mmCIF file with all atom_site columns, C-alpha atoms in Angstrom:
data_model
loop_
_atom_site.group_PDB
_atom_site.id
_atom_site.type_symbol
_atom_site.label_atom_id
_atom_site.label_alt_id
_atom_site.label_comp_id
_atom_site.label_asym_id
_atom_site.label_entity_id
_atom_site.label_seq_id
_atom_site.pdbx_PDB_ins_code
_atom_site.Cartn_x
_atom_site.Cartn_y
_atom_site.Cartn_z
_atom_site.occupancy
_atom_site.B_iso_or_equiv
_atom_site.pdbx_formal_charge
_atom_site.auth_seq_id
_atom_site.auth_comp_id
_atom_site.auth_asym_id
_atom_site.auth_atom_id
_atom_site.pdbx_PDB_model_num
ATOM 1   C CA . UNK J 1 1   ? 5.837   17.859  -19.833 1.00 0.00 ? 1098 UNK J CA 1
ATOM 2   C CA . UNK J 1 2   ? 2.339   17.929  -19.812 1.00 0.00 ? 1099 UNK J CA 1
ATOM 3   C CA . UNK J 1 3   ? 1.937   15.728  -16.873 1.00 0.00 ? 1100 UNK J CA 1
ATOM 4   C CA . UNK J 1 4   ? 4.426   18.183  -15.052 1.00 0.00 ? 1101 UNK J CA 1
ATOM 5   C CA . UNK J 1 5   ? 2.701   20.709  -16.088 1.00 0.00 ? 1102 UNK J CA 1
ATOM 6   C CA . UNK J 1 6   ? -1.012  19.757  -14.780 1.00 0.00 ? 1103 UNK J CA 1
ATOM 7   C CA . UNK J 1 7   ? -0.283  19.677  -11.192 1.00 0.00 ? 1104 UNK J CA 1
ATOM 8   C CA . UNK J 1 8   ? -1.630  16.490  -11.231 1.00 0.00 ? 1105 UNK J CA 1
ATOM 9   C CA . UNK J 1 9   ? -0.274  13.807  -8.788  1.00 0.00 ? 1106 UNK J CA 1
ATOM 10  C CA . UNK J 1 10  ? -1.890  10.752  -9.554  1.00 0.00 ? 1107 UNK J CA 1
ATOM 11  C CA . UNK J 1 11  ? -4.610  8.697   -11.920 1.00 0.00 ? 1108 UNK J CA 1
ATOM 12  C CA . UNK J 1 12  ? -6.990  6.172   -11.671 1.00 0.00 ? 1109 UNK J CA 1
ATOM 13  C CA . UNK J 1 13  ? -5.523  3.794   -14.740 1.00 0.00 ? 1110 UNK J CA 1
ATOM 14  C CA . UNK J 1 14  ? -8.211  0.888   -15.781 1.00 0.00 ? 1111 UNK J CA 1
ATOM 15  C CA . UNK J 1 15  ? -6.563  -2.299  -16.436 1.00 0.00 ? 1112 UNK J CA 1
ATOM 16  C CA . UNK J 1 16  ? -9.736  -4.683  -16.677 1.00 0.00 ? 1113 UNK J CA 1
ATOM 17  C CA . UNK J 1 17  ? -12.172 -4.917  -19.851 1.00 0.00 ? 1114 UNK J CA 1
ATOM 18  C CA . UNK J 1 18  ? -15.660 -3.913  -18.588 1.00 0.00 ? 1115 UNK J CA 1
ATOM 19  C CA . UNK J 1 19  ? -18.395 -5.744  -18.994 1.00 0.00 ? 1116 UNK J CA 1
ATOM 20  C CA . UNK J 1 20  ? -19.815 -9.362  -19.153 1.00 0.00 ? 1117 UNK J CA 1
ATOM 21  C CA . UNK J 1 21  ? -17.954 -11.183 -21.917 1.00 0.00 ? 1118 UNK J CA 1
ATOM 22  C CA . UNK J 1 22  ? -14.839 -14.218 -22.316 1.00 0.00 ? 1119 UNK J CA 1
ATOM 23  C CA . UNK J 1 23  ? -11.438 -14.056 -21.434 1.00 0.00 ? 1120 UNK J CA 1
ATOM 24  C CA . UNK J 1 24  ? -11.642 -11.112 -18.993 1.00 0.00 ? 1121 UNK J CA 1
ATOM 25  C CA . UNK J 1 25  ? -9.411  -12.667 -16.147 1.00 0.00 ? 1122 UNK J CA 1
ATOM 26  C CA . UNK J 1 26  ? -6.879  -13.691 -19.328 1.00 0.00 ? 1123 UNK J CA 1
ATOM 27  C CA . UNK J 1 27  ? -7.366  -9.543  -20.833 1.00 0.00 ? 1124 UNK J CA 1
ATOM 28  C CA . UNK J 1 28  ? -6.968  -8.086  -17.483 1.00 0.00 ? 1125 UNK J CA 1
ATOM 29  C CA . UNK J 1 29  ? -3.496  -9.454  -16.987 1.00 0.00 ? 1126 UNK J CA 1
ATOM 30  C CA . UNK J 1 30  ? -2.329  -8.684  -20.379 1.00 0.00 ? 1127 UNK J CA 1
ATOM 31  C CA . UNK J 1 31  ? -3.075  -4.869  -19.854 1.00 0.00 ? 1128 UNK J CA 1
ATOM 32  C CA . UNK J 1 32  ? -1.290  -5.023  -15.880 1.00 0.00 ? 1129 UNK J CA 1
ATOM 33  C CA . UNK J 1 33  ? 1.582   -6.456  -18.008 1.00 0.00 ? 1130 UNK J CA 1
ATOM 34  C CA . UNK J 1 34  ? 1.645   -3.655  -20.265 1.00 0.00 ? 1131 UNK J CA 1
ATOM 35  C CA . UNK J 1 35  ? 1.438   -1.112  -17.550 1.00 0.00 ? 1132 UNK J CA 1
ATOM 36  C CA . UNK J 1 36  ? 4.369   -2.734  -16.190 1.00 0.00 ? 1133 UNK J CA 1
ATOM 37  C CA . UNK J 1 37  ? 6.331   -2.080  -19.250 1.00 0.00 ? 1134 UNK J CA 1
ATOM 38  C CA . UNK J 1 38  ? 5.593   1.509   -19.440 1.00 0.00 ? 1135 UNK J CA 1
ATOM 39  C CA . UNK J 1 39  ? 6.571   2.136   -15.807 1.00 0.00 ? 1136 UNK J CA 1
ATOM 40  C CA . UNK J 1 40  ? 9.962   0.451   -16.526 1.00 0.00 ? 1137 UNK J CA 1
ATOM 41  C CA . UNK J 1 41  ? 10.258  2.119   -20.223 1.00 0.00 ? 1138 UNK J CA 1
ATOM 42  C CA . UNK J 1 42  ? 9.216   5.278   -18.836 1.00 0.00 ? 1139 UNK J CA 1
ATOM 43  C CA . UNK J 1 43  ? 10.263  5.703   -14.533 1.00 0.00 ? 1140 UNK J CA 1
ATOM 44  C CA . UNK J 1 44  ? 11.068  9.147   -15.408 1.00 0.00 ? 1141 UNK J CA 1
ATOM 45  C CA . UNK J 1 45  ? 7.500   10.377  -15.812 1.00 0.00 ? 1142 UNK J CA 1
ATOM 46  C CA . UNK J 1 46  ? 5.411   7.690   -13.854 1.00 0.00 ? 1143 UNK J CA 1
ATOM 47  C CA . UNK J 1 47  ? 5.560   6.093   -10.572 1.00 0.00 ? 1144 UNK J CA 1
ATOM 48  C CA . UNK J 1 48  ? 3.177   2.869   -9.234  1.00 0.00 ? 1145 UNK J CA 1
ATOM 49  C CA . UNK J 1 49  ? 1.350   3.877   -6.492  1.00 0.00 ? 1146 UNK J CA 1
ATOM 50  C CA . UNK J 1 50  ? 0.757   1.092   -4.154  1.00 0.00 ? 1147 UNK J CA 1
ATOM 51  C CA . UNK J 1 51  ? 0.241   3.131   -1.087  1.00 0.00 ? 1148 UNK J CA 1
ATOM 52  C CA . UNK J 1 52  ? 0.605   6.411   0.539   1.00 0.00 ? 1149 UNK J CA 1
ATOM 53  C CA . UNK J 1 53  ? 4.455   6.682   0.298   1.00 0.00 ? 1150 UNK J CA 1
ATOM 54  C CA . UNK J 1 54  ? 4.254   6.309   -3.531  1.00 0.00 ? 1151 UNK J CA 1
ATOM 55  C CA . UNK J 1 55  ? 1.799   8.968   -3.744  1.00 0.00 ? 1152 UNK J CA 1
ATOM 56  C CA . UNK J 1 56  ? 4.465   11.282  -1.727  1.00 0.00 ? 1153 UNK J CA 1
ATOM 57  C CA . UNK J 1 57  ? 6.904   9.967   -4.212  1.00 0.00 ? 1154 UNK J CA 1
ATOM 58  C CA . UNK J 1 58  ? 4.846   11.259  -7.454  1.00 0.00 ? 1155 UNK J CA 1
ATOM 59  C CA . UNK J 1 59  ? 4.418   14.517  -5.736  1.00 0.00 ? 1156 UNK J CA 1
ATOM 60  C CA . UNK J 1 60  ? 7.362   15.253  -4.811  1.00 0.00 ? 1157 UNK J CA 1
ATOM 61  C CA . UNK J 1 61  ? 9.385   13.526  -7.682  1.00 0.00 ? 1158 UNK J CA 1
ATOM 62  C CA . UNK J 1 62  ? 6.963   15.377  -10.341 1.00 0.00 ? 1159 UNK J CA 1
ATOM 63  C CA . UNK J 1 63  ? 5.949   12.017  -11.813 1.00 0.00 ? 1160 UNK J CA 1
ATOM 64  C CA . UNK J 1 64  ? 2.727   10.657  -12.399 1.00 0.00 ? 1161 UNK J CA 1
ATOM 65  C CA . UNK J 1 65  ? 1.153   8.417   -10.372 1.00 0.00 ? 1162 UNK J CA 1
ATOM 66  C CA . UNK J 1 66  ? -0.555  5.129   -11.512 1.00 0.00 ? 1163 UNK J CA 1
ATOM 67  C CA . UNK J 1 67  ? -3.010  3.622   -9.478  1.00 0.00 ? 1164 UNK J CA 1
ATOM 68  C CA . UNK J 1 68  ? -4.151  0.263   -10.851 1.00 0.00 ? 1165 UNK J CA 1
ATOM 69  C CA . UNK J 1 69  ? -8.034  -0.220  -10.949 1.00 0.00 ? 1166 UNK J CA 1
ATOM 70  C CA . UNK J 1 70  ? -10.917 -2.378  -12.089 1.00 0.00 ? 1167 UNK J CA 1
ATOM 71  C CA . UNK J 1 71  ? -14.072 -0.900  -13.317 1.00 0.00 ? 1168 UNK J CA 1
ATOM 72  C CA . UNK J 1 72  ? -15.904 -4.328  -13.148 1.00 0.00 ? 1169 UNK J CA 1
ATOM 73  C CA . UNK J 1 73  ? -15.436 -7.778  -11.146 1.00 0.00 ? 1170 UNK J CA 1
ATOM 74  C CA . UNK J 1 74  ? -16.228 -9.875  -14.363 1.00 0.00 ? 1171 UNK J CA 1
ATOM 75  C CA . UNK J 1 75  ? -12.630 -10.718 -14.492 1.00 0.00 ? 1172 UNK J CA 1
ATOM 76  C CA . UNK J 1 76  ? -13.026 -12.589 -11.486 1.00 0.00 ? 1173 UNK J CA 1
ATOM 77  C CA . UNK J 1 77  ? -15.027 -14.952 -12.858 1.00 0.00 ? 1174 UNK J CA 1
ATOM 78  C CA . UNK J 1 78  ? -17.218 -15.198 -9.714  1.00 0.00 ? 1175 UNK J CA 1
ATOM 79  C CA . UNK J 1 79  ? -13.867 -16.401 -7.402  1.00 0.00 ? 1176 UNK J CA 1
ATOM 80  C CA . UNK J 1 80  ? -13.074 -13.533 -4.986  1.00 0.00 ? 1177 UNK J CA 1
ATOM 81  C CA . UNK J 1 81  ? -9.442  -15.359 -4.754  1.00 0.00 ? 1178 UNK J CA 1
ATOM 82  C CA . UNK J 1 82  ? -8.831  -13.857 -7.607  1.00 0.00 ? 1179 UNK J CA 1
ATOM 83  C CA . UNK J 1 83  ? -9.362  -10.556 -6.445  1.00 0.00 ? 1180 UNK J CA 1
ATOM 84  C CA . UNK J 1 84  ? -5.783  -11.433 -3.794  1.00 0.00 ? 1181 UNK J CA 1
ATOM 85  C CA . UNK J 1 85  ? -3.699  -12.220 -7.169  1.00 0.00 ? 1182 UNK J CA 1
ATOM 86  C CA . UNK J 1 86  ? -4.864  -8.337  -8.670  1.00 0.00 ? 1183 UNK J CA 1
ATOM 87  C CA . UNK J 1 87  ? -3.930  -6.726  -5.606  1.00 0.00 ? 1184 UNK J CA 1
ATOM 88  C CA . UNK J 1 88  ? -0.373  -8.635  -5.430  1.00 0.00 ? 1185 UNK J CA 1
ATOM 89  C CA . UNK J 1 89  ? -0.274  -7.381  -8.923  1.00 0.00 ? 1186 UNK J CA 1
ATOM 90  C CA . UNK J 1 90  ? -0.946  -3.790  -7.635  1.00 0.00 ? 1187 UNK J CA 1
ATOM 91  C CA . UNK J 1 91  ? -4.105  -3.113  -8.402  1.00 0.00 ? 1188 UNK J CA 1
ATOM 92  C CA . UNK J 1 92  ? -5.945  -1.306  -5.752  1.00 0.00 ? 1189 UNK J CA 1
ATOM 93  C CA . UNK J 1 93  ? -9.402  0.307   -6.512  1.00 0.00 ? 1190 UNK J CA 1
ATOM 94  C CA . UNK J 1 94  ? -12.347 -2.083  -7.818  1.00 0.00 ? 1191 UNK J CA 1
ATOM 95  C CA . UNK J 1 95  ? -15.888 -1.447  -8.314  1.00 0.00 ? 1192 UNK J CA 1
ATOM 96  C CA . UNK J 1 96  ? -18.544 -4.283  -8.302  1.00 0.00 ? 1193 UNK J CA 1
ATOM 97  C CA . UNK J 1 97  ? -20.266 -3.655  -11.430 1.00 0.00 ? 1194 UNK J CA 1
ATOM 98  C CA . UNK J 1 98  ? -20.305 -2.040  -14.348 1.00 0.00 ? 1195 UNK J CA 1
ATOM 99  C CA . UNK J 1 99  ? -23.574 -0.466  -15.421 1.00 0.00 ? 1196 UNK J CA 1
ATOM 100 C CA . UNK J 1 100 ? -25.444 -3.941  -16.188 1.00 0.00 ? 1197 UNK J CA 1
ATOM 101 C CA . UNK J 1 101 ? -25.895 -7.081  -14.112 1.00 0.00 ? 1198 UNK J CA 1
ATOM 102 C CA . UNK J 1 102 ? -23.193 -9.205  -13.138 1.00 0.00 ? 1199 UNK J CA 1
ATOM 103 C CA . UNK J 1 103 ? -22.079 -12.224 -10.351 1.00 0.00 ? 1200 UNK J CA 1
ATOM 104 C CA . UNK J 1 104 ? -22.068 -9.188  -7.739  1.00 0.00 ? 1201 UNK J CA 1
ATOM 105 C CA . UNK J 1 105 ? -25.350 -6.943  -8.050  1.00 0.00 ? 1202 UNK J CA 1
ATOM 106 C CA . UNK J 1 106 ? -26.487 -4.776  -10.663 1.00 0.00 ? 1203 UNK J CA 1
ATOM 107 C CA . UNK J 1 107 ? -25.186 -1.666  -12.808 1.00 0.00 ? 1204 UNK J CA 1
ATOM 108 C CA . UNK J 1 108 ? -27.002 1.424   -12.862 1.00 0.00 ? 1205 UNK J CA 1
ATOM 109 C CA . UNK J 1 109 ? -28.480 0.466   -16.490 1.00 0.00 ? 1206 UNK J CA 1
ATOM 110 C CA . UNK J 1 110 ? -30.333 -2.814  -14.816 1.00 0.00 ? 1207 UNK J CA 1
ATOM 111 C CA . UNK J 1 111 ? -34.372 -1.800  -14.751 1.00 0.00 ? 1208 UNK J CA 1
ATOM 112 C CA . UNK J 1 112 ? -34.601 -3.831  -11.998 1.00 0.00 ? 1209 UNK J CA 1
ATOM 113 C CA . UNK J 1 113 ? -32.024 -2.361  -9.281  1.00 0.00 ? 1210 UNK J CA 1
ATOM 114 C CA . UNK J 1 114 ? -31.794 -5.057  -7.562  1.00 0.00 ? 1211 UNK J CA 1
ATOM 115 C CA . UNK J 1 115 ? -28.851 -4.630  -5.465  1.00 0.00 ? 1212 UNK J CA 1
ATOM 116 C CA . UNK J 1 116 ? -25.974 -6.413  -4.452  1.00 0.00 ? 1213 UNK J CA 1
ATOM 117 C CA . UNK J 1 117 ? -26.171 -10.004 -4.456  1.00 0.00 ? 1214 UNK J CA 1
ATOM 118 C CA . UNK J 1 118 ? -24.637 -12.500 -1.877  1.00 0.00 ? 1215 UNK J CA 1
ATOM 119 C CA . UNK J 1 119 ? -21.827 -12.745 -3.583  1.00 0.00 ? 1216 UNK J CA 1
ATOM 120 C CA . UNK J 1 120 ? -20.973 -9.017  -3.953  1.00 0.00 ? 1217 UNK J CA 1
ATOM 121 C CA . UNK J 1 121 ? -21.375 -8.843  -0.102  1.00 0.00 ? 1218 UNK J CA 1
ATOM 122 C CA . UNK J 1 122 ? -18.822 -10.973 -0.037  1.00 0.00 ? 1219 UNK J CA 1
ATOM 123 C CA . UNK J 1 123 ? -16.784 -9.106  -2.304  1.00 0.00 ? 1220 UNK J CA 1
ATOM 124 C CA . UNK J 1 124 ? -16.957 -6.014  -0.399  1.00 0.00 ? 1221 UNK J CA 1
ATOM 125 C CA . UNK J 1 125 ? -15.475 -7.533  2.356   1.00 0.00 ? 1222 UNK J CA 1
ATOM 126 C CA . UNK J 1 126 ? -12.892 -8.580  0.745   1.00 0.00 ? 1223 UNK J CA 1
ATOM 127 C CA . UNK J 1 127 ? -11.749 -5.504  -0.599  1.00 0.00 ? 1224 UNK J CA 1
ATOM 128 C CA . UNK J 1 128 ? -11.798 -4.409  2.895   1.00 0.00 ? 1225 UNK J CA 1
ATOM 129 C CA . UNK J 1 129 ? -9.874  -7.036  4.190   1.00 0.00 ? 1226 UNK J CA 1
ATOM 130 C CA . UNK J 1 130 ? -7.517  -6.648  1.497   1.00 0.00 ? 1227 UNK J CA 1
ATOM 131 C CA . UNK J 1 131 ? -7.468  -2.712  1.888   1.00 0.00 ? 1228 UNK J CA 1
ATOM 132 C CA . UNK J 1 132 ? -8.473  -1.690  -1.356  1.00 0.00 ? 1229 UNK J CA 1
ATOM 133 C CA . UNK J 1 133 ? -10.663 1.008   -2.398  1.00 0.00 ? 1230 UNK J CA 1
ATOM 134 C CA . UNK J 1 134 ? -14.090 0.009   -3.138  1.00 0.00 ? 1231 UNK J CA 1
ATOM 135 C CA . UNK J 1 135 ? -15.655 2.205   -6.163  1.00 0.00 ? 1232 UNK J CA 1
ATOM 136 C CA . UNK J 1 136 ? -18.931 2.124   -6.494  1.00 0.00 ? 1233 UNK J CA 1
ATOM 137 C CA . UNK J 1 137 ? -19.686 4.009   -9.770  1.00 0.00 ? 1234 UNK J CA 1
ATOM 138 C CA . UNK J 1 138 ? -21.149 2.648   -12.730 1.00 0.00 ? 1235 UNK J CA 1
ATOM 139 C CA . UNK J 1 139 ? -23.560 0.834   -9.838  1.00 0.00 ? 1236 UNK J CA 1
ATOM 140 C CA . UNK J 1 140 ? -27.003 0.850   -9.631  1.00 0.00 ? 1237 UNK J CA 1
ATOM 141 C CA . UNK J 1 141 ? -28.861 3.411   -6.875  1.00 0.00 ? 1238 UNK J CA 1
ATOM 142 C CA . UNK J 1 142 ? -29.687 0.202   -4.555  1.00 0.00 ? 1239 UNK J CA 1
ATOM 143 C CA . UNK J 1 143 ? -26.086 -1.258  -5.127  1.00 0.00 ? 1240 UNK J CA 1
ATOM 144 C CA . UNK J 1 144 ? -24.175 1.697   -3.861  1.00 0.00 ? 1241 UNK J CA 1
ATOM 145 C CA . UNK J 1 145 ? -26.572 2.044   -0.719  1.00 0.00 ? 1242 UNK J CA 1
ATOM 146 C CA . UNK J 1 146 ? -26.065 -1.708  -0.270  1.00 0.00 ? 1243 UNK J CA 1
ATOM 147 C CA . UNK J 1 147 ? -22.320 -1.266  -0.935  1.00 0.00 ? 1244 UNK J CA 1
ATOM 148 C CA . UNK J 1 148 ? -22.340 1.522   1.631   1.00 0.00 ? 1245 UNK J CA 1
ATOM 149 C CA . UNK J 1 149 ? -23.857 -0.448  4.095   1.00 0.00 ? 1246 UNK J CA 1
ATOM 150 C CA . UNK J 1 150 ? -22.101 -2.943  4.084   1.00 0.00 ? 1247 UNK J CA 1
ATOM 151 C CA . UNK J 1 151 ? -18.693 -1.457  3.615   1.00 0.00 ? 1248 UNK J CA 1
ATOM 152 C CA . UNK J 1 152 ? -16.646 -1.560  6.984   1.00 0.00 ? 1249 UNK J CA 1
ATOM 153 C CA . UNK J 1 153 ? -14.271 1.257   5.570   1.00 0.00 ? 1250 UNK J CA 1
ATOM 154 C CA . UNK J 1 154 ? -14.472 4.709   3.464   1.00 0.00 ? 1251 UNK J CA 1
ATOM 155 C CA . UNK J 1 155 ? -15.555 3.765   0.306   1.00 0.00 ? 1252 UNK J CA 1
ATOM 156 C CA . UNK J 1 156 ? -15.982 6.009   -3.033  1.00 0.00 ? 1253 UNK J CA 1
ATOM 157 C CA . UNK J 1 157 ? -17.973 7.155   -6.174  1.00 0.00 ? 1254 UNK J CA 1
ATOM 158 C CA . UNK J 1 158 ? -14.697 7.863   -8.110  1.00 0.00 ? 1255 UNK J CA 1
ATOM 159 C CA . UNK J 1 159 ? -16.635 9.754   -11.314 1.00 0.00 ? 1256 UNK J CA 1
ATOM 160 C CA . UNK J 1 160 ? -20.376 10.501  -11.127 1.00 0.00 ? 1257 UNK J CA 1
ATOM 161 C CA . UNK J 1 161 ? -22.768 12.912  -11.572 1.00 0.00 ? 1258 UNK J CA 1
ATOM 162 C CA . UNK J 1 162 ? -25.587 14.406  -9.508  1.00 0.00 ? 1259 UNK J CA 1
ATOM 163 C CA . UNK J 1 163 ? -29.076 12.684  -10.338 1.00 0.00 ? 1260 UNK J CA 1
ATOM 164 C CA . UNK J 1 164 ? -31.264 15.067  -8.805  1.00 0.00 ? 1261 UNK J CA 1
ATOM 165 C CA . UNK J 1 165 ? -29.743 17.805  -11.241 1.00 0.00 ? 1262 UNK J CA 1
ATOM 166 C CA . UNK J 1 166 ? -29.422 15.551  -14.411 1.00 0.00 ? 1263 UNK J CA 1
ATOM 167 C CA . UNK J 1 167 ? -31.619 12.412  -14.140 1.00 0.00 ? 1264 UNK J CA 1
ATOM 168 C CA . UNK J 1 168 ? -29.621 9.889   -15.945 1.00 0.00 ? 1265 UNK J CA 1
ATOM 169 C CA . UNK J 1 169 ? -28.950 6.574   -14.505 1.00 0.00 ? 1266 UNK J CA 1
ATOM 170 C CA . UNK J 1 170 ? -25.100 7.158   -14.448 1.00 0.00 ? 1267 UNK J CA 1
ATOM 171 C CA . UNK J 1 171 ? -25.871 9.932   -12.120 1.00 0.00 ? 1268 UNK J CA 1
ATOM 172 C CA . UNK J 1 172 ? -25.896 9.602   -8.114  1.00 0.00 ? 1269 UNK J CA 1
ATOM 173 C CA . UNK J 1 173 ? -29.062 10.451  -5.883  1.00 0.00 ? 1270 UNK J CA 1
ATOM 174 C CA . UNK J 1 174 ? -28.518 12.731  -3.290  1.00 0.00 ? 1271 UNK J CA 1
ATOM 175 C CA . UNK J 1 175 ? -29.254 10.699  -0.560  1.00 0.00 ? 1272 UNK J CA 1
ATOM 176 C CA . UNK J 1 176 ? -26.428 7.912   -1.603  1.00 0.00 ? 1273 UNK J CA 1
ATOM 177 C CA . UNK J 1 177 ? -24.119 10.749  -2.109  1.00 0.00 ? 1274 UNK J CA 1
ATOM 178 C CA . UNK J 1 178 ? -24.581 12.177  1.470   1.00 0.00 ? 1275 UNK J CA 1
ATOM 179 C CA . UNK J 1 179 ? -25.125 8.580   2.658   1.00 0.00 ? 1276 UNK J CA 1
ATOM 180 C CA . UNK J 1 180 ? -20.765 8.331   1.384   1.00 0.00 ? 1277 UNK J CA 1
ATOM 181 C CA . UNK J 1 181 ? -20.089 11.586  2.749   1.00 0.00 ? 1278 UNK J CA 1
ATOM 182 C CA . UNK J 1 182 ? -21.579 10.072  6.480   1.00 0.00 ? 1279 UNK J CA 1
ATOM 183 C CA . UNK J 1 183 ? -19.618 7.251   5.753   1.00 0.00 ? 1280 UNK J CA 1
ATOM 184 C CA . UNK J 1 184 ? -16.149 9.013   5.399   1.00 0.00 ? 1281 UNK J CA 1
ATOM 185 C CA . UNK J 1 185 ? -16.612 8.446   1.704   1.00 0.00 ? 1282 UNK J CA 1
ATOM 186 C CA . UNK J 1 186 ? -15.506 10.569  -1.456  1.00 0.00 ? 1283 UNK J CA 1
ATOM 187 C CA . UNK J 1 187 ? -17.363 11.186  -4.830  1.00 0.00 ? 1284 UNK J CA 1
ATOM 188 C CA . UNK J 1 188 ? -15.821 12.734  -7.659  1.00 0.00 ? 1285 UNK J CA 1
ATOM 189 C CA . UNK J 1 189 ? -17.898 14.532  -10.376 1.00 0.00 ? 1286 UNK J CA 1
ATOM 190 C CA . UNK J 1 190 ? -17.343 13.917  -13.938 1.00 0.00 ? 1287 UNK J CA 1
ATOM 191 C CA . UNK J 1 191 ? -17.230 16.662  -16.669 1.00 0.00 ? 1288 UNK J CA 1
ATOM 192 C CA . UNK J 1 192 ? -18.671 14.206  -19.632 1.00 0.00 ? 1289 UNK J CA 1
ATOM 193 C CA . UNK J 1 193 ? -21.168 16.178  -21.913 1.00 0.00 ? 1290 UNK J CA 1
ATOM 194 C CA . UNK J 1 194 ? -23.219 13.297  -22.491 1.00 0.00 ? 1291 UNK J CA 1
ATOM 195 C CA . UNK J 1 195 ? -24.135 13.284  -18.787 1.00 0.00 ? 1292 UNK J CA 1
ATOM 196 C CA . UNK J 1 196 ? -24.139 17.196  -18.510 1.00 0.00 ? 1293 UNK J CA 1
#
């Protein structure tokens, strides 16, 4: 009822553990398998968006949408095939990092802002080539204007702040935010008290 209620059509739903640590490939297929079971429990309320046509569906069905996403690419374990297997699983939104350092570049809580490395290059063409949404909050200020750069399609800051209002590191400069918007990008902006 709630849902209903919101007007809302569709969420971002995190299926991957952030963060460096074991067993994250193992983790994030455990929670895309319980997803799975609460679309078929529940196909009353929720609907798996895999595309544009399911997002039609959830609006005009008055079911939530759930768009798979990763908030991280530890789970990858540094083999971009991987990334393939969690889009045939549905998963469709993926950001590089997640505030520290990992295979791809560095989180916005890295000192160093170093950027994306080789690897995450490659990465980000890979989620083009495999049409997924590439997020790139939680990343450090020179690995989203890396990421922008070297993106070949829209990309987007799904939940961020504005830095040059609040100077925290989880917040986005202006100049990578208008940087998206040139880009054909979109940011979303958080309402998280601890970031005001």
């Amino acid at each position: 009822a709630a849902v209903r209620d919101s007007g809302v059509t569709a969420v971002n739903v995190t299926v991957n553990l952030p963060g460096n640590g074991p067993e994250r490939f193992e983790k994030t297929i455990e929670n895309i398998a319980a997803l799975e079971r609460e679309l078929v429990v529940h196909p009353d309320a929720f609907v798996k968006v895999v595309g544009g046509a399911e997002l039609l569906q959830a609006k005009k069905t008055q079911r939530l949408g759930l768009i798979m996403g990763c908030q991280d690419t530890t789970m990858l374990d540094g083999d971009l095939q991987r990334l393939k297997v969690f889009y045939d699983l549905g998963v469709r939104i993926c950001q590089p990092t997640y505030n520290r350092r990992n295979l791809m570049g560095d989180g916005c809580m890295e000192s160093a802002d170093g950027g994306l490395s080789q690897l995450g290059r490659e990465f980000v063409a890979e989620v083009n080539r495999l049409h997924m949404v590439l997020d790139l909050s939680h990343a450090g200020p020179r690995t989203i204007a890396e990421g922008i750069a070297a993106s070949a399609a829209p990309m987007a800051i799904t939940h961020t702040g504005c830095r040059s209002l609040v100077d925290l590191p989880r917040n986005t400069y202006d100049k990578e935010l208008r940087a998206l918007a040139d880009r054909g990008g979109v940011a979303g902006i958080f309402f998280m008290p601890f970031l005001k």
